[in-house]
CSV table of C-alpha atoms and ligand atoms in Angstrom, one decimal:
chain,number,residue,atom,x,y,z
Z,773,MET,CA,-0.1,-0.1,-0.4
Z,774,ILE,CA,1.4,3.3,-1.0
Z,775,VAL,CA,0.3,6.6,0.4
Z,776,GLY,CA,0.7,9.8,-2.3
Z,777,ALA,CA,1.0,9.8,-5.9
Z,778,GLY,CA,3.7,12.5,-6.0
Z,779,PRO,CA,7.4,11.1,-8.3
Z,780,ALA,CA,8.3,8.9,-4.9
Z,781,GLY,CA,5.1,6.9,-4.7
Z,782,LEU,CA,4.6,6.5,-8.4
Z,783,LEU,CA,8.0,5.7,-9.0
Z,784,LEU,CA,7.8,2.8,-6.4
Z,785,SER,CA,4.9,1.5,-7.6
Z,786,GLN,CA,6.3,1.3,-11.0
Z,787,LEU,CA,9.8,-0.2,-9.7
Z,788,LEU,CA,7.9,-2.6,-7.8
Z,789,HIS,CA,5.8,-3.7,-10.7
Z,790,LEU,CA,8.7,-4.5,-12.9
Z,791,GLN,CA,9.9,-6.8,-10.3
Z,792,GLY,CA,6.4,-8.2,-10.3
Z,793,ILE,CA,5.1,-6.9,-6.5
Z,794,GLU,CA,1.8,-5.4,-7.1
Z,795,SER,CA,0.8,-2.3,-5.0
Z,796,VAL,CA,-2.1,0.0,-4.3
Z,797,VAL,CA,-1.5,3.9,-4.7
Z,798,LEU,CA,-3.7,6.1,-2.2
Z,799,GLU,CA,-3.9,10.1,-3.5
Z,800,ARG,CA,-5.2,12.9,-2.1
Z,801,CYS,CA,-5.7,15.1,-4.6
Z,802,ASP,CA,-7.2,14.8,-8.2
Z,803,ARG,CA,-5.3,13.8,-11.1
Z,804,ALA,CA,-5.4,16.8,-13.2
Z,805,TYR,CA,-4.0,18.9,-10.1
Z,806,VAL,CA,-1.2,16.2,-9.4
Z,807,GLU,CA,0.0,16.4,-13.1
Z,808,ALA,CA,-0.1,20.6,-13.2
Z,809,ARG,CA,1.7,21.1,-10.1
Z,810,VAL,CA,4.9,22.8,-11.2
Z,811,ARG,CA,7.9,21.8,-9.3
Z,812,ALA,CA,11.5,21.1,-9.6
Z,813,GLY,CA,13.1,20.3,-12.8
Z,814,VAL,CA,16.9,18.8,-12.3
Z,815,LEU,CA,17.3,15.2,-12.4
Z,816,GLU,CA,20.7,13.7,-11.5
Z,817,HIS,CA,22.3,11.3,-13.6
Z,818,GLY,CA,22.0,8.5,-11.5
Z,819,THR,CA,17.7,9.9,-11.2
Z,820,ALA,CA,17.6,9.6,-15.2
Z,821,GLU,CA,19.2,6.1,-15.1
Z,822,THR,CA,16.5,5.1,-12.4
Z,823,LEU,CA,14.0,6.4,-14.6
Z,824,ARG,CA,15.4,4.7,-17.9
Z,825,GLU,CA,15.2,1.5,-15.6
Z,826,ALA,CA,11.5,2.1,-14.4
Z,827,GLY,CA,10.5,2.1,-18.4
Z,828,ILE,CA,9.3,5.5,-18.5
Z,829,SER,CA,12.0,7.5,-20.1
Z,830,THR,CA,11.0,7.8,-23.6
Z,831,ARG,CA,9.6,11.7,-23.4
Z,832,MET,CA,12.4,12.7,-20.9
Z,833,ASP,CA,15.3,11.2,-23.2
Z,834,ALA,CA,13.3,13.1,-26.2
Z,835,GLU,CA,12.5,16.4,-24.7
Z,836,GLY,CA,14.7,16.4,-21.2
Z,837,MET,CA,17.6,18.8,-21.9
Z,838,PRO,CA,21.3,17.1,-20.9
Z,839,HIS,CA,23.3,20.1,-19.3
Z,840,ASP,CA,27.0,19.5,-19.2
Z,841,GLY,CA,27.8,22.3,-16.7
Z,842,THR,CA,26.1,25.2,-15.0
Z,843,GLU,CA,27.1,28.8,-13.8
Z,844,LEU,CA,27.8,30.7,-10.9
Z,845,ARG,CA,27.2,34.3,-11.2
Z,846,PHE,CA,28.6,36.8,-8.8
Z,847,ALA,CA,30.0,40.0,-8.9
Z,848,ARG,CA,28.7,40.7,-12.2
Z,849,ALA,CA,30.5,38.0,-13.8
Z,850,ARG,CA,30.0,34.6,-15.3
Z,851,HIS,CA,32.1,31.3,-14.1
Z,852,ARG,CA,31.1,28.1,-15.7
Z,853,ILE,CA,31.1,24.8,-13.6
Z,854,ASP,CA,32.0,22.3,-16.2
Z,855,PHE,CA,30.3,18.8,-14.7
Z,856,ALA,CA,31.3,16.7,-18.0
Z,857,THR,CA,35.2,17.4,-17.5
Z,858,LEU,CA,35.1,17.3,-13.7
Z,859,THR,CA,32.9,14.3,-13.2
Z,860,GLY,CA,32.4,12.7,-16.4
Z,861,ARG,CA,28.7,13.0,-15.7
Z,862,HIS,CA,26.0,15.7,-16.9
Z,863,ILE,CA,22.0,16.5,-15.3
Z,864,VAL,CA,18.8,16.2,-17.4
Z,865,VAL,CA,16.4,19.6,-17.1
Z,866,TYR,CA,13.0,18.1,-17.4
Z,867,GLY,CA,10.1,19.3,-15.2
Z,868,GLN,CA,8.9,17.1,-12.0
Z,869,GLN,CA,4.9,17.6,-13.7
Z,870,GLU,CA,6.1,15.8,-16.7
Z,871,ILE,CA,8.0,12.8,-14.7
Z,872,VAL,CA,4.5,12.2,-12.7
Z,873,LYS,CA,2.3,12.5,-16.2
Z,874,ASP,CA,4.9,9.9,-17.5
Z,875,LEU,CA,4.7,7.7,-14.6
Z,876,ILE,CA,0.7,7.9,-14.2
Z,877,ALA,CA,0.5,7.2,-17.6
Z,878,ALA,CA,2.5,4.2,-17.0
Z,879,ARG,CA,1.1,2.8,-14.4
Z,880,PHE,CA,-2.5,3.2,-15.9
Z,881,HIS,CA,-1.1,1.1,-19.2
Z,882,ALA,CA,-0.1,-1.5,-17.0
Z,883,GLY,CA,-3.4,-1.6,-15.2
Z,884,ALA,CA,-2.2,-0.7,-11.9
Z,885,ASP,CA,-4.8,0.4,-9.0
Z,886,VAL,CA,-4.0,4.4,-8.4
Z,887,ARG,CA,-6.8,6.0,-6.9
Z,888,PHE,CA,-7.1,9.7,-6.8
Z,889,GLU,CA,-9.3,12.2,-4.6
Z,890,VAL,CA,-9.0,9.8,-1.8
Z,891,ASP,CA,-9.3,12.2,1.5
Z,892,ASP,CA,-9.5,10.0,4.3
Z,893,VAL,CA,-6.4,7.7,4.6
Z,894,ALA,CA,-5.9,6.3,7.6
Z,895,LEU,CA,-3.0,4.2,8.6
Z,896,HIS,CA,-3.8,0.7,11.4
Z,897,ASP,CA,-1.8,-1.8,12.9
Z,898,LEU,CA,1.8,-1.0,11.8
Z,899,ASP,CA,3.4,-2.9,14.0
Z,900,SER,CA,1.8,-5.9,13.0
Z,901,ASP,CA,2.4,-8.4,10.0
Z,902,ARG,CA,-0.7,-7.4,8.5
Z,903,PRO,CA,-1.2,-3.4,8.5
Z,904,ARG,CA,-4.0,-2.0,7.3
Z,905,VAL,CA,-5.2,1.2,5.7
Z,906,THR,CA,-9.1,2.6,5.7
Z,907,ALA,CA,-9.9,5.0,3.0
Z,908,GLY,CA,-13.6,5.6,1.4
Z,909,GLY,CA,-14.9,3.5,4.1
Z,910,GLU,CA,-12.7,0.5,2.8
Z,911,SER,CA,-10.5,-1.4,4.9
Z,912,ILE,CA,-7.1,-2.6,3.0
Z,913,GLU,CA,-4.9,-5.1,4.2
Z,914,ALA,CA,-1.0,-5.1,3.1
Z,915,ASP,CA,2.3,-6.3,4.0
Z,916,PHE,CA,3.8,-3.0,4.1
Z,917,VAL,CA,2.5,0.6,3.6
Z,918,ILE,CA,4.8,3.4,2.4
Z,919,GLY,CA,4.3,6.5,3.5
Z,920,ALA,CA,5.2,8.7,0.4
Z,921,ASP,CA,2.4,11.6,0.9
Z,922,GLY,CA,5.0,14.5,1.0
Z,923,PHE,CA,5.8,17.0,3.8
Z,924,HIS,CA,2.1,17.6,5.0
Z,925,GLY,CA,1.2,13.9,4.9
Z,926,ILE,CA,0.1,12.0,7.4
Z,927,SER,CA,2.3,8.8,7.5
Z,928,ARG,CA,5.4,10.7,9.7
Z,929,ASP,CA,3.2,11.1,12.7
Z,930,HIS,CA,2.8,7.4,13.0
Z,931,LEU,CA,6.5,7.2,13.7
Z,932,ALA,CA,6.7,6.1,17.5
Z,933,ASP,CA,9.8,8.4,18.6
Z,934,PRO,CA,11.2,10.3,16.0
Z,935,SER,CA,14.1,12.6,16.0
Z,936,VAL,CA,13.5,15.7,14.2
Z,937,TYR,CA,16.4,17.9,12.8
Z,938,GLU,CA,15.5,21.3,11.4
Z,939,ARG,CA,16.5,24.4,10.1
Z,940,THR,CA,14.5,27.4,8.6
Z,941,TYR,CA,15.8,30.3,6.6
Z,942,PRO,CA,14.9,33.6,6.9
Z,943,PHE,CA,13.8,34.0,2.9
Z,944,ALA,CA,11.8,32.1,0.4
Z,945,TRP,CA,11.7,31.7,-3.0
Z,946,LEU,CA,9.6,33.6,-5.7
Z,947,GLY,CA,9.1,31.2,-8.4
Z,948,ILE,CA,8.0,32.3,-11.8
Z,949,LEU,CA,7.7,30.3,-15.5
Z,950,ALA,CA,7.5,32.9,-18.4
Z,951,GLU,CA,6.4,32.0,-22.2
Z,952,ALA,CA,10.4,33.3,-23.1
Z,953,PRO,CA,13.2,31.6,-24.8
Z,954,PRO,CA,16.0,30.8,-22.1
Z,955,SER,CA,18.4,33.5,-22.1
Z,956,SER,CA,21.0,31.0,-21.1
Z,957,ARG,CA,21.8,27.8,-22.5
Z,958,GLU,CA,22.3,26.4,-18.9
Z,959,LEU,CA,21.3,27.3,-15.3
Z,960,ILE,CA,22.4,30.2,-13.7
Z,961,TYR,CA,22.9,30.2,-9.7
Z,962,CYS,CA,23.7,34.2,-9.0
Z,963,ARG,CA,24.4,36.2,-6.2
Z,964,HIS,CA,23.6,39.3,-5.6
Z,965,GLU,CA,23.5,42.2,-3.0
Z,966,ASN,CA,19.8,42.4,-3.7
Z,967,GLY,CA,19.5,38.5,-3.1
Z,968,PHE,CA,19.8,35.5,-5.0
Z,969,ALA,CA,18.2,34.7,-8.7
Z,970,LEU,CA,18.5,31.7,-10.2
Z,971,HIS,CA,17.6,31.1,-14.3
Z,972,SER,CA,16.5,27.7,-15.4
Z,973,MET,CA,14.3,26.6,-17.9
Z,974,ARG,CA,11.6,23.8,-18.9
Z,975,SER,CA,12.2,24.0,-22.5
Z,976,PRO,CA,13.6,25.9,-25.6
Z,977,SER,CA,10.3,28.2,-25.3
Z,978,ILE,CA,9.8,28.4,-21.4
Z,979,THR,CA,11.9,29.8,-19.1
Z,980,ARG,CA,11.6,29.2,-14.9
Z,981,MET,CA,13.6,31.6,-12.8
Z,982,TYR,CA,13.4,32.4,-9.1
Z,983,LEU,CA,14.3,35.4,-6.8
Z,984,GLN,CA,15.0,35.4,-3.2
Z,985,VAL,CA,12.3,37.2,-1.3
Z,986,PRO,CA,11.9,37.8,2.3
Z,987,ALA,CA,10.4,34.6,4.2
Z,988,THR,CA,7.2,36.7,5.0
Z,989,GLU,CA,6.6,38.1,1.4
Z,990,ASP,CA,3.1,38.6,0.0
Z,991,ILE,CA,3.1,37.5,-3.8
Z,992,GLY,CA,0.5,40.3,-4.2
Z,993,ASP,CA,3.5,42.8,-3.7
Z,994,TRP,CA,5.4,41.5,-7.1
Z,995,SER,CA,3.9,42.8,-9.8
Z,996,ASP,CA,4.9,41.0,-13.2
Z,997,ASP,CA,7.0,44.2,-14.0
Z,998,ARG,CA,9.1,44.3,-10.5
Z,999,ILE,CA,9.7,40.4,-10.8
Z,1000,TRP,CA,11.3,41.4,-14.7
Z,1001,SER,CA,13.0,44.3,-12.9
Z,1002,GLU,CA,14.8,42.6,-10.1
Z,1003,LEU,CA,15.8,39.8,-12.4
Z,1004,THR,CA,17.4,41.9,-14.7
Z,1005,THR,CA,19.5,43.9,-11.9
Z,1006,ARG,CA,20.4,40.9,-10.0
Z,1007,LEU,CA,21.6,38.8,-13.2
Z,1008,ALA,CA,23.4,41.8,-14.8
Z,1009,THR,CA,27.0,41.4,-15.8
Z,1010,ASP,CA,29.6,43.6,-17.0
Z,1011,ASP,CA,29.6,41.6,-20.2
Z,1012,GLY,CA,26.1,42.9,-21.5
Z,1013,PHE,CA,24.1,39.9,-20.1
Z,1014,GLU,CA,20.4,40.2,-21.6
Z,1015,LEU,CA,17.3,38.7,-20.4
Z,1016,THR,CA,14.5,37.4,-22.6
Z,1017,GLU,CA,11.1,38.5,-20.9
Z,1018,GLY,CA,7.8,37.1,-21.6
Z,1019,PRO,CA,4.2,36.5,-20.3
Z,1020,LEU,CA,4.3,35.0,-16.9
Z,1021,LEU,CA,2.3,31.4,-16.6
Z,1022,ASP,CA,3.1,30.8,-13.1
Z,1023,LYS,CA,4.2,32.6,-10.0
Z,1024,SER,CA,4.3,31.5,-6.5
Z,1025,ILE,CA,6.3,31.7,-3.3
Z,1026,THR,CA,7.9,28.6,-1.8
Z,1027,PRO,CA,9.0,28.9,2.1
Z,1028,MET,CA,12.8,27.4,2.4
Z,1029,ARG,CA,13.6,24.6,5.3
Z,1030,SER,CA,15.6,21.8,6.0
Z,1031,PHE,CA,14.1,18.8,7.5
Z,1032,VAL,CA,14.8,15.5,8.7
Z,1033,ALA,CA,13.0,13.1,10.5
Z,1034,THR,CA,14.5,9.6,11.6
Z,1035,PRO,CA,14.0,6.7,11.5
Z,1036,MET,CA,12.3,6.3,8.2
Z,1037,GLN,CA,10.5,3.5,8.9
Z,1038,GLN,CA,8.4,1.9,12.2
Z,1039,GLY,CA,7.1,-1.4,12.0
Z,1040,ARG,CA,5.6,-2.2,8.6
Z,1041,LEU,CA,5.7,1.6,7.7
Z,1042,LEU,CA,8.4,3.1,5.5
Z,1043,ILE,CA,8.5,6.6,4.7
Z,1044,ALA,CA,10.2,8.1,1.6
Z,1045,GLY,CA,11.0,11.4,-0.2
Z,1046,ASP,CA,9.3,14.7,1.6
Z,1047,ALA,CA,7.2,12.8,4.1
Z,1048,ALA,CA,10.9,12.1,5.6
Z,1049,HIS,CA,12.9,15.3,4.5
Z,1050,ILE,CA,12.9,18.8,2.9
Z,1051,VAL,CA,15.8,20.6,1.5
Z,1052,PRO,CA,16.1,24.2,0.4
Z,1053,PRO,CA,15.9,23.8,-3.5
Z,1054,THR,CA,19.4,25.5,-3.9
Z,1055,GLY,CA,21.2,22.5,-5.2
Z,1056,ALA,CA,18.1,21.3,-6.7
Z,1057,LYS,CA,18.0,18.0,-4.4
Z,1058,GLY,CA,14.7,17.4,-3.5
Z,1059,MET,CA,13.3,15.0,-6.3
Z,1060,ASN,CA,16.6,13.3,-6.7
Z,1061,LEU,CA,16.4,12.6,-3.2
Z,1062,ALA,CA,13.0,11.2,-3.2
Z,1063,ILE,CA,13.9,8.8,-6.0
Z,1064,ALA,CA,16.9,7.9,-4.4
Z,1065,ASP,CA,14.7,6.7,-1.2
Z,1066,VAL,CA,12.3,4.4,-3.9
Z,1067,ARG,CA,15.2,3.2,-5.7
Z,1068,LEU,CA,16.4,1.7,-2.3
Z,1069,LEU,CA,13.0,0.8,-1.1
Z,1070,SER,CA,12.4,-1.2,-4.4
Z,1071,ARG,CA,15.6,-3.2,-3.6
Z,1072,ALA,CA,14.9,-3.7,-0.2
Z,1073,LEU,CA,11.3,-5.0,-0.9
Z,1074,GLY,CA,12.4,-6.9,-3.8
Z,1075,GLY,CA,14.9,-9.2,-1.5
Z,1076,TYR,CA,12.0,-9.5,1.1
Z,1077,TYR,CA,9.9,-11.1,-1.8
Z,1078,GLN,CA,12.1,-12.7,-4.0
Z,1079,ASP,CA,14.8,-14.1,-1.7
Z,1080,GLY,CA,13.0,-13.8,1.4
Z,1081,ARG,CA,15.2,-11.2,3.2
Z,1082,ASP,CA,14.3,-8.8,5.6
Z,1083,ASP,CA,17.8,-7.4,6.5
Z,1084,LEU,CA,17.8,-4.9,3.6
Z,1085,VAL,CA,14.3,-3.6,4.9
Z,1086,ALA,CA,15.6,-3.5,8.3
Z,1087,ALA,CA,18.5,-1.4,7.4
Z,1088,TYR,CA,16.1,1.1,5.3
Z,1089,THR,CA,16.5,4.0,7.3
Z,1090,GLU,CA,20.5,3.7,8.2
Z,1091,THR,CA,21.5,3.2,4.2
Z,1092,ALA,CA,18.9,5.9,3.0
Z,1093,LEU,CA,20.2,8.6,5.6
Z,1094,ARG,CA,23.5,8.6,4.4
Z,1095,ARG,CA,22.8,10.0,0.9
Z,1096,VAL,CA,19.7,12.0,2.8
Z,1097,TRP,CA,22.4,14.0,4.9
Z,1098,ARG,CA,25.0,14.4,2.3
Z,1099,ALA,CA,22.0,15.9,0.6
Z,1100,THR,CA,21.1,18.0,3.5
Z,1101,HIS,CA,24.8,19.4,4.1
Z,1102,PHE,CA,25.1,20.2,-0.2
Z,1103,SER,CA,21.7,21.9,-0.3
Z,1104,TRP,CA,22.7,24.2,2.9
Z,1105,TRP,CA,26.0,24.7,1.9
Z,1106,MET,CA,24.6,26.1,-1.4
Z,1107,THR,CA,21.8,28.2,0.0
Z,1108,THR,CA,24.4,29.9,2.4
Z,1109,MET,CA,26.9,30.8,-0.4
Z,1110,LEU,CA,24.2,32.2,-2.5
Z,1111,HIS,CA,21.6,34.0,-0.7
Z,1112,THR,CA,22.3,36.9,1.3
Z,1113,ASP,CA,21.2,36.6,4.9
Z,1114,PRO,CA,18.9,39.3,6.2
Z,1115,ASP,CA,19.8,38.9,9.9
Z,1116,GLY,CA,23.3,38.1,8.8
Z,1117,ASP,CA,26.4,40.8,8.9
Z,1118,ALA,CA,29.6,41.8,7.2
Z,1119,PHE,CA,31.3,39.1,8.1
Z,1120,SER,CA,29.2,36.8,6.8
Z,1121,GLU,CA,28.5,38.0,3.5
Z,1122,GLN,CA,32.4,38.3,3.1
Z,1123,LEU,CA,32.9,34.6,3.8
Z,1124,ALA,CA,30.4,33.7,1.2
Z,1125,ASN,CA,32.0,35.9,-1.5
Z,1126,ALA,CA,35.5,33.8,-0.2
Z,1127,GLN,CA,33.5,30.6,-1.0
Z,1128,LEU,CA,32.2,31.6,-4.5
Z,1129,ASP,CA,35.6,32.5,-5.3
Z,1130,TYR,CA,37.2,29.6,-4.0
Z,1131,VAL,CA,34.7,27.2,-5.8
Z,1132,THR,CA,35.0,29.2,-9.1
Z,1133,ALA,CA,39.0,29.2,-8.5
Z,1134,SER,CA,40.0,26.0,-7.4
Z,1135,THR,CA,39.3,22.4,-9.4
Z,1136,ALA,CA,39.3,20.5,-6.5
Z,1137,MET,CA,36.0,22.8,-4.7
Z,1138,ALA,CA,34.7,23.0,-8.5
Z,1139,THR,CA,35.1,19.0,-8.4
Z,1140,SER,CA,32.9,19.0,-5.0
Z,1141,LEU,CA,30.3,20.9,-6.5
Z,1142,ALA,CA,30.0,19.5,-9.6
Z,1143,GLU,CA,29.8,15.3,-8.2
Z,1144,ASN,CA,27.2,16.6,-5.7
Z,1145,TYR,CA,25.1,18.3,-8.2
Z,1146,THR,CA,25.3,15.7,-10.7
Z,1147,GLY,CA,24.8,13.1,-8.0
Z,1148,LEU,CA,26.9,10.7,-5.7
Z,1149,PRO,CA,27.1,7.0,-6.3
Z,1150,TYR,CA,24.1,5.0,-4.9
Z,1151,GLU,CA,26.7,2.5,-3.9
Z,1152,GLN,CA,30.2,1.9,-3.4
Z,1153,GLY,CA,31.0,5.2,-1.1
Z,1154,TRP,CA,31.1,8.6,-2.6
Z,1155,SER,CA,33.5,8.4,-4.9
Z,1156,TYR,CA,33.4,7.7,-8.9
Z,1157,ARG,CA,37.0,7.1,-8.9
O,1063,APR,N1,-3.6,11.1,1.9
O,1063,APR,C1,-3.4,10.8,0.2
O,1063,APR,N2,-2.4,11.3,-0.6
O,1063,APR,C2,-1.7,12.6,0.2
O,1063,APR,C3,-1.8,12.7,1.5
O,1063,APR,C4,-2.6,11.7,2.5
O,1063,APR,N3,-3.3,11.9,3.7
O,1063,APR,N4,-1.2,13.8,2.2
O,1063,APR,C5,-0.4,14.2,0.8
O,1063,APR,N5,-0.9,13.4,-0.3
O,1063,APR,C6,0.0,13.6,-1.5
O,1063,APR,C7,-0.2,14.9,-2.2
O,1063,APR,O1,-1.2,15.2,-2.4
O,1063,APR,C8,1.1,14.5,-3.3
O,1063,APR,O2,0.6,14.5,-4.2
O,1063,APR,O3,0.9,12.8,-1.6
O,1063,APR,C9,1.9,13.1,-2.5
O,1063,APR,C10,3.3,13.5,-2.0
O,1063,APR,O4,4.0,14.1,-3.2
O,1063,APR,P1,5.0,14.9,-3.3
O,1063,APR,O5,4.8,16.1,-2.2
O,1063,APR,O6,5.4,15.4,-4.5
O,1063,APR,O7,6.6,14.7,-2.6
O,1063,APR,P2,7.2,13.0,-2.8
O,1063,APR,O8,6.7,12.2,-3.9
O,1063,APR,O9,8.2,12.6,-1.7
O,1063,APR,O10,8.5,14.0,-4.2
O,1063,APR,C11,9.4,14.9,-3.6
O,1063,APR,O11,8.3,16.9,-4.6
O,1063,APR,O12,8.1,18.6,-2.9
O,1063,APR,C12,8.7,18.1,-4.3
O,1063,APR,O13,11.0,19.2,-4.3
O,1063,APR,C13,10.1,18.0,-3.7
O,1063,APR,O14,10.7,17.7,-5.6
O,1063,APR,C14,10.5,16.8,-4.7
O,1063,APR,C15,9.4,16.2,-4.7
O,1064,PHB,C1,13.8,24.5,-11.4
O,1064,PHB,O1,14.3,24.4,-12.5
O,1064,PHB,O2,12.9,24.8,-11.2
O,1064,PHB,C2,15.1,24.5,-10.6
O,1064,PHB,C3,16.5,24.0,-11.0
O,1064,PHB,C4,17.4,24.2,-10.2
O,1064,PHB,C5,17.0,24.6,-8.9
O,1064,PHB,C6,16.0,24.4,-8.2
O,1064,PHB,C7,14.9,24.5,-9.2
O,1064,PHB,O3,18.1,24.3,-7.9
């Protein structure tokens, strides 16, 4: 039984199916809403491989945009981090909602039991061998219950005595989707005295951009003109960068936090993705971590059903957390290096500038950024070499 039809729940259901293990997916929202939700868009090398393994990569391989590097911009100058040269890997830019659409289509094509608009899911008997999920007046027994119900879901509340680690940030991201061709071939992570800005994209005709704003900001205070003007100011370079504008298709504010709840399991309940951990979006790790969790879970459950092993399920939290904490550190590090801290002082400003200078001048530091960004290996330690 899987609660939540985000990338985590849907992909797990698909990966289990490929091993002959069937599941029911229960989702609170309707299908159109889940498919339209604009979220992240950067796939690590291994995430793209996992989607290929899941057999849902046809559209990603045709429409996704492989990027061999990214730009760090500060003090009105551009600095490229060359992923391909530093790590031999690349990322793929492809919207999360496109992955969700591809997964839903694949699951229905295979005749899967995916139910939308189920808004009264409750979990029972999780410490027994036959946990139950009740929803819509029905009671369904299962071997395992997977909580893939995101940060606001119900499954995390069933952990008996969780440890929670949390950091909030005094800023948020105002995100826009614009009908305009990207102004750069690659992503641009920009530090400016007014705050962070990010240039990203969804296709050759759609740009996705973000601005750091105060945590308490009201979206009503940001007219389209004000957004373009601020993006232009922050992204300006001495060599004349030009930003292509266009009509806005979406505009929203996302709070930033780091959050880890552990253990990620309780009896027959296993939780994955945003239900267990949140990272600030600066390293583009949220969806990649969710996918790494369910890749691990699909292997642990495969071991349980195919080989009668329960050690992989027992080790789930410990194995998953190593990657979760690595990504939590990387996301925090990228965030502090690239944002201006409204509560900070001149000292922390200088530290962030020194760090950016070092990352862009030192091959060792650039390699560290590149290997974290393109995604560390799933197995055999953290090194590709
Ligand atoms: N019952 C059923 N479904 C639920 C419930 C509930 N009580 N609570 C939440 N859900 C659903 C949500 O509607 C959502 O569709 O669970 C799903 C969780 O999906 P996501 O929030 O996308 O989380 P996850 O699959 O872990 O993916 C993580 O999403 O938030 C982004 O940046 C994050 O990219 C990352 C990714
Ligand atoms: C996005 O394209 O939405 C995006 C890209 C990079 C990030 C976060 C979001 O770090």
